[in-house]
Short mmCIF file of C-alpha atoms in Angstrom, two decimals:
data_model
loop_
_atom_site.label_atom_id
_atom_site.label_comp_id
_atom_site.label_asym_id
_atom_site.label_seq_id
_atom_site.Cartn_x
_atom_site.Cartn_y
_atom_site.Cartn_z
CA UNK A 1 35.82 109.91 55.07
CA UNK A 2 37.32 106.87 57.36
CA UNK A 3 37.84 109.56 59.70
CA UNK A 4 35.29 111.53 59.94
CA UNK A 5 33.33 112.19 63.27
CA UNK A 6 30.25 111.26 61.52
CA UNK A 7 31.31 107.99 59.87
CA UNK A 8 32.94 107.16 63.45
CA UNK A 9 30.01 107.79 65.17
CA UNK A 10 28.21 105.87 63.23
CA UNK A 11 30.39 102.44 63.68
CA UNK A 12 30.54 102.90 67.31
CA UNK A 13 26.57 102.99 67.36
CA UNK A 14 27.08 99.93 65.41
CA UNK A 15 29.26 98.24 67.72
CA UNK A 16 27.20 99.24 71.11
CA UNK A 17 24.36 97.91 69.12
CA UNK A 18 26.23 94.25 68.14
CA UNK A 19 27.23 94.33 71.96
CA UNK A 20 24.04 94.63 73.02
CA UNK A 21 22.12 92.02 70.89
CA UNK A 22 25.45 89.89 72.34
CA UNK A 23 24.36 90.40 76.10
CA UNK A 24 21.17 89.89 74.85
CA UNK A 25 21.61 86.53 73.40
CA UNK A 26 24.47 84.90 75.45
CA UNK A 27 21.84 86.23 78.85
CA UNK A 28 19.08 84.62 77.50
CA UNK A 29 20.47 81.39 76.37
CA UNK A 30 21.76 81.27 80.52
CA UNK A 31 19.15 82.88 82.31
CA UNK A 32 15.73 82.95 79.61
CA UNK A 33 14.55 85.67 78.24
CA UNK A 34 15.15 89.09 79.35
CA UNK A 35 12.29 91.32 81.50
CA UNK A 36 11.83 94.91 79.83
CA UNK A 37 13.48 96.44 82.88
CA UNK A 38 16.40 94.14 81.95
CA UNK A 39 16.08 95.73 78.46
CA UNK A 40 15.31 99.09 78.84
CA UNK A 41 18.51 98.83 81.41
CA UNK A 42 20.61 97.58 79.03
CA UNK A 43 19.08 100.13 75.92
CA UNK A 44 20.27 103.04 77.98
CA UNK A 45 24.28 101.97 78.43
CA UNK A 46 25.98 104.08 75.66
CA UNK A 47 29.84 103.45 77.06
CA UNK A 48 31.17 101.20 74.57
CA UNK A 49 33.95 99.87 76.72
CA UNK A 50 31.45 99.13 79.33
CA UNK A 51 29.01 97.42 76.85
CA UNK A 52 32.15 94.98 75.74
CA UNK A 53 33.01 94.15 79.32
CA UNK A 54 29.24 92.95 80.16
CA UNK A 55 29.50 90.72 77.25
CA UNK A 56 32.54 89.44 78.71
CA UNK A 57 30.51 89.30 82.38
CA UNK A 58 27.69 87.30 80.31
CA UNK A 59 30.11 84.45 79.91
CA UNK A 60 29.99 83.46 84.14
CA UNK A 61 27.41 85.76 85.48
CA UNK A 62 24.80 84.27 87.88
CA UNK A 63 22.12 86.51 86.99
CA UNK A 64 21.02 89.58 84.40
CA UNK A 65 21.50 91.70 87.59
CA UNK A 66 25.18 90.49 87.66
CA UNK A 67 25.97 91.50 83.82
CA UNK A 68 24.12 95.00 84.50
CA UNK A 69 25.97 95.84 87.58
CA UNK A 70 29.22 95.02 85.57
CA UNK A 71 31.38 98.49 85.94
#
C-alpha cells in the first residue's frame, strides 16, 4: 500500500498543503495578513518542490510578492 499511486498522492497533497499553511504563517507573522489575491495565488501552486522553496524564500523575503515570484 506504501506505494501505491493513490496513497502517494495523497501525502504529497498533504505536504503542499503543510507548505502552504507554512508560507502562510511565517508571511503573515513578517508582512500581516495575507490579501485573497495573495491566497488564491498561493492555493493554485501544486509543484511541491516549488511550494518548499517559497517557504524557504519566506525566511528573508521583503514582500508576499517576493515569496510568490520565488521560481
Amino acid at each position: 500500500m506504501h506505494e501505491s499511486d493513490t496513497y502517494l498522492a495523497i501525502l504529497d497533497e498533504g505536504e503542499e498543503r503543510g507548505a502552504r499553511n507554512a508560507i502562510l504563517i511565517f508571511g503573515e507573522v513578517r508582512f500581516g495578513p495575507p490579501s485573497e489575491s495573495v491566497r488564491d495565488e498561493l492555493k493554485a501552486v501544486a509543484d511541491l518542490p516549488r511550494l518548499r522553496r517559497m517557504v524557504r524564500r519566506a525566511a528573508t523575503a521583503k514582500d508576499w510578492r517576493e515569496i510568490l515570484d520565488t521560481p
